[in-house]
Amino acid sequence: MNYPVFDLHCDTALALLDDYGLRKSRLNEQSGHIDLKRGRQLHGYCQVFALFTTPGMDFSGKATAMQLFDAMLRNILAELAENKDTITQARSPEEAQSIVNDGKIAAVLSLEGPAGISFDPGRLDELAELGFAMTTLTWNERNPLAGSHRTGGGLTALGAEYVRKAQKLNMAIDVSHLSEEAFWDIMRITQAPVSASHSNSRAVCGVSRNLTDEQFKAICASGGVAGINLYTEFLGNDPVTVETICDHIIHWMDLGGAKHIALGGDLDGCETLPVGFTGVNDWPAVAATLANRGLSAAEIEDIFWNNAMRMWGKCCM
């Protein structure tokens, strides 16, 4: 099935480096889940590259969170420059569409875990200038901004300042990894669509990283999207297959979320993937399975491309 792919989350920027922030792999071809060689097989491709940091990095004896953030940023920008005939950074939905129309891959930057910028809302101006389109508030830790799904704890005063500043700069707020308390705190103050870039349905797979039906409905009401995560731990019990991925999508479709489901593979951040999915080039297998389960071509194209583009556009208004 030939649909363009807009994937809201991958950890490839970190996967290209070692624990000291030194380049170990190349974006054109690597042993993980995403590279340009496989991305070129898709019929249109926009990838959000998350720059991931967590406070735990500061105690590893290797590179600190701030050092790794700086290294990831330098390296991913260098990779884009070195492969400019294949991939180009997009700073807006319009740019992403134009890049893909020209036959190239569109790259978008996001922040996963603000430890790399010291949880400082003042650093968001710098990120916006660099073209960052989305930011989480936590990873799996409780930090100065908010609590995570593992720790509990709501949004702090600094976290509320961070949300307001990010939205003022047209950066989408990403609630993946957040605690339920912090999620609802954000929903009470948001002035723009709120999204979960890489989270699944808790009704289908009951783990804390996934969204309750009430959370998903609130994301829909805000104009946001939820991106399907391919990590088997968040999908279901063995055997986890492409059909299991579709179970989450169908459940959200049944909740009226057809315009609010997207892709957020968590590729290069997954320890295990579903049977039948080995890398970015396998997204068409998900589309084919959705078609077999009764979704129309228009519904599949919305999930694979249009919904994420629409959300991004609303955040840029």
XYZ file of C-alpha atoms in Angstrom:
317
model
C 0.000 0.000 0.000
C 1.601 3.240 -1.177
C 0.966 5.851 1.509
C 3.378 8.551 2.628
C 4.686 8.061 6.173
C 4.826 10.778 8.841
C 6.438 9.256 11.944
C 6.256 11.500 15.006
C 9.024 9.868 17.048
C 12.301 7.999 16.694
C 15.490 7.768 18.769
C 17.841 7.542 15.803
C 19.704 10.746 16.750
C 20.966 9.029 19.900
C 21.434 5.635 18.236
C 23.973 7.182 15.859
C 26.244 8.066 18.816
C 28.049 6.123 21.513
C 27.687 6.800 25.249
C 30.365 9.478 25.030
C 28.595 11.391 22.267
C 30.908 10.233 19.505
C 29.596 9.186 16.100
C 29.369 5.401 15.773
C 26.887 4.973 12.888
C 25.793 6.885 9.813
C 22.295 7.975 8.875
C 22.573 6.723 5.314
C 22.829 3.092 6.419
C 22.954 1.639 9.921
C 22.083 -1.579 11.738
C 19.118 -0.164 13.678
C 15.588 0.545 12.493
C 15.890 3.784 10.506
C 18.275 4.906 7.788
C 18.029 6.756 4.516
C 18.535 3.630 2.442
C 15.323 2.117 3.810
C 13.496 5.435 4.086
C 13.893 5.973 0.356
C 11.746 2.865 -0.204
C 8.673 4.683 1.137
C 6.328 6.706 -1.063
C 6.942 9.924 0.831
C 8.526 10.122 4.270
C 8.692 12.705 7.053
C 10.551 11.662 10.210
C 10.581 13.466 13.544
C 14.002 12.939 15.131
C 13.779 13.220 18.919
C 16.851 14.343 20.837
C 16.532 12.276 24.009
C 18.090 13.065 27.384
C 17.350 12.089 30.981
C 18.959 13.155 34.293
C 20.269 9.601 34.734
C 22.857 10.323 32.061
C 24.577 12.732 34.453
C 25.555 9.878 36.760
C 26.772 7.419 34.130
C 30.389 8.545 34.219
C 30.158 9.066 30.456
C 28.628 12.020 28.620
C 26.183 14.151 30.608
C 22.668 14.933 29.427
C 23.743 18.391 28.268
C 26.811 17.023 26.505
C 24.754 14.356 24.720
C 22.117 16.864 23.692
C 24.766 19.099 22.152
C 26.428 16.096 20.469
C 23.134 14.823 19.041
C 22.239 18.242 17.714
C 25.628 18.759 16.059
C 25.609 15.281 14.579
C 22.068 15.231 13.208
C 22.577 18.638 11.588
C 25.845 17.377 10.116
C 24.100 14.271 8.783
C 21.436 16.414 7.147
C 24.107 18.562 5.533
C 26.086 15.545 4.318
C 22.957 13.928 2.843
C 21.247 17.066 1.537
C 20.352 15.433 -1.767
C 18.228 12.893 0.140
C 16.959 14.561 3.323
C 16.181 18.154 4.348
C 15.047 19.696 7.608
C 11.453 20.946 7.642
C 10.478 23.784 9.964
C 6.789 23.854 9.046
C 4.137 21.539 7.589
C 4.344 23.443 4.326
C 8.089 22.872 4.114
C 7.649 19.162 4.909
C 5.087 18.753 2.138
C 7.274 20.618 -0.344
C 10.333 18.521 0.518
C 8.414 15.277 0.066
C 6.865 16.543 -3.156
C 10.420 17.083 -4.413
C 11.192 13.422 -3.799
C 13.269 13.882 -0.656
C 12.827 12.861 2.997
C 11.699 15.576 5.411
C 13.375 15.713 8.830
C 11.818 17.425 11.854
C 13.497 17.983 15.238
C 11.890 17.384 18.628
C 13.000 17.189 22.260
C 12.372 14.138 24.431
C 13.233 14.897 28.031
C 14.434 18.477 28.674
C 17.374 17.394 30.858
C 19.651 18.343 27.971
C 18.546 21.962 28.301
C 18.488 21.892 32.141
C 14.658 22.026 32.169
C 14.977 25.728 31.404
C 12.022 27.375 29.618
C 14.428 30.113 28.577
C 16.256 27.660 26.309
C 13.099 27.111 24.259
C 13.756 30.290 22.262
C 17.009 28.737 21.077
C 15.278 25.482 20.137
C 12.513 27.276 18.260
C 15.150 29.169 16.303
C 16.709 25.812 15.388
C 13.351 24.553 14.131
C 12.304 22.219 16.963
C 8.625 21.416 16.513
C 7.726 19.389 19.617
C 8.821 18.775 23.207
C 8.000 16.382 26.027
C 8.326 17.404 29.675
C 9.708 14.164 31.106
C 11.034 10.759 30.267
C 10.505 8.130 32.983
C 11.681 10.343 35.849
C 10.122 12.982 38.040
C 11.925 16.225 37.287
C 11.582 19.989 37.906
C 8.785 20.213 35.314
C 6.480 17.271 36.020
C 6.038 13.697 37.162
C 6.241 10.714 34.850
C 4.035 7.671 34.343
C 6.416 5.740 36.621
C 6.677 8.252 39.459
C 3.377 10.082 39.532
C 3.236 13.749 40.385
C 1.654 16.689 38.648
C 2.836 19.686 36.676
C 5.014 22.101 38.642
C 4.896 25.887 38.380
C 8.052 25.708 36.247
C 6.391 23.025 34.129
C 3.390 25.280 33.515
C 5.768 28.069 32.479
C 7.506 25.604 30.143
C 4.200 24.579 28.503
C 3.080 28.171 27.980
C 6.449 29.220 26.559
C 6.644 26.246 24.184
C 3.147 26.878 22.863
C 3.869 30.588 22.421
C 6.801 29.525 20.230
C 4.556 27.192 18.177
C 6.132 24.035 19.624
C 3.711 21.148 20.150
C 3.447 19.742 23.674
C 4.084 15.988 23.727
C 2.544 14.173 26.724
C 4.120 10.768 26.122
C 5.775 9.503 29.348
C 3.804 11.903 31.566
C 1.898 10.937 34.709
C -1.887 11.124 34.557
C -1.822 14.006 37.057
C 0.543 16.047 34.902
C -1.435 15.170 31.769
C -4.643 16.607 33.182
C -2.803 19.622 34.592
C -1.615 20.389 31.050
C -5.061 19.887 29.585
C -6.389 22.530 31.980
C -3.963 25.211 30.757
C -3.288 24.328 27.129
C -3.838 26.935 24.441
C -3.039 24.611 21.518
C -3.378 20.972 20.455
C -1.744 18.481 22.825
C -0.345 15.230 21.417
C 1.230 11.965 22.549
C 3.888 11.307 19.936
C 4.511 7.640 20.827
C 1.849 6.150 23.098
C -0.711 3.374 22.657
C -4.114 2.436 24.101
C -4.203 1.316 27.736
C -7.541 -0.394 27.118
C -5.788 -2.719 24.655
C -2.513 -3.066 26.607
C -2.749 -2.093 30.254
C 0.601 -0.460 30.977
C 1.116 2.980 32.479
C 2.934 4.294 29.373
C -0.279 3.983 27.388
C -3.225 6.372 27.245
C -6.557 5.778 28.915
C -9.627 6.222 26.730
C -10.356 9.460 28.598
C -6.883 10.798 27.849
C -7.172 9.890 24.177
C -10.553 11.631 23.935
C -9.072 14.740 25.568
C -6.207 14.733 23.041
C -8.786 14.519 20.248
C -10.791 17.387 21.728
C -7.650 19.541 21.831
C -6.971 18.924 18.132
C -3.962 16.735 18.845
C -2.940 13.223 17.828
C -1.633 10.032 19.392
C 1.150 8.234 17.544
C 1.212 4.438 17.558
C 4.299 3.095 19.376
C 5.851 -0.124 18.036
C 7.602 -1.267 21.220
C 6.120 -4.704 21.971
C 5.941 -3.995 25.723
C 3.351 -1.299 24.980
C 1.411 -3.310 22.380
C 0.319 -6.538 24.071
C 1.087 -10.126 24.912
C 3.123 -12.537 22.776
C 3.001 -13.019 19.950
C 2.928 -9.329 19.088
C 2.411 -8.911 15.351
C 1.367 -6.254 12.876
C -2.204 -7.271 13.719
C -1.566 -6.178 17.317
C -0.517 -2.735 16.115
C -3.802 -2.492 14.268
C -5.773 -3.533 17.377
C -4.771 -0.252 19.023
C -5.659 1.761 15.935
C -9.054 0.071 15.565
C -9.846 0.677 19.238
C -9.152 4.378 18.838
C -11.150 4.447 15.616
C -14.092 3.034 17.587
C -13.732 5.954 20.022
C -14.220 8.408 17.153
C -10.527 9.191 16.768
C -10.115 8.700 13.020
C -8.723 12.227 12.590
C -6.457 11.977 15.648
C -4.426 8.780 15.173
C -0.894 9.022 13.799
C 2.348 7.067 13.692
C 5.002 7.358 16.399
C 7.078 4.253 15.981
C 9.730 4.826 18.680
C 12.101 3.173 16.216
C 15.731 2.923 17.325
C 14.299 3.288 20.831
C 12.551 -0.122 20.881
C 14.279 -3.187 22.280
C 11.774 -5.456 20.493
C 9.435 -4.918 17.547
C 6.361 -6.863 16.427
C 6.806 -9.959 14.299
C 6.741 -8.757 10.698
C 8.211 -5.322 11.435
C 11.984 -4.849 11.296
C 12.441 -1.227 10.286
C 10.994 1.930 8.797
C 10.506 0.248 5.418
C 7.843 -2.021 6.968
C 5.209 0.675 7.602
C 3.395 -0.391 4.385
C 2.651 -3.750 6.042
C 0.647 -1.885 8.690
C -1.271 -0.029 5.987
C -2.049 -3.285 4.181
C -3.296 -4.900 7.393
C -5.522 -1.912 8.173
C -6.996 -2.181 4.689
C -7.666 -5.878 5.259
C -9.470 -4.981 8.479
C -11.811 -2.625 6.692
C -10.280 0.841 6.826
C -10.670 2.938 3.708
C -7.790 4.399 1.747
C -8.737 7.869 3.004
C -8.723 6.706 6.642
C -5.320 5.070 6.250
C -3.837 8.146 4.587
C -5.121 10.252 7.457
C -3.359 7.995 9.982
C -0.164 7.774 7.970
C 0.114 11.443 6.971
C -2.758 13.891 7.159
C -3.546 13.812 10.882
C 0.023 14.612 11.969
C 0.283 17.357 9.365
C -3.003 18.874 10.500
C -1.945 18.851 14.157
C 1.392 20.487 13.340
C -0.344 23.151 11.318
C -2.684 24.009 14.193
C 0.287 24.358 16.551
C 1.882 26.828 14.138
C -1.152 29.127 13.952
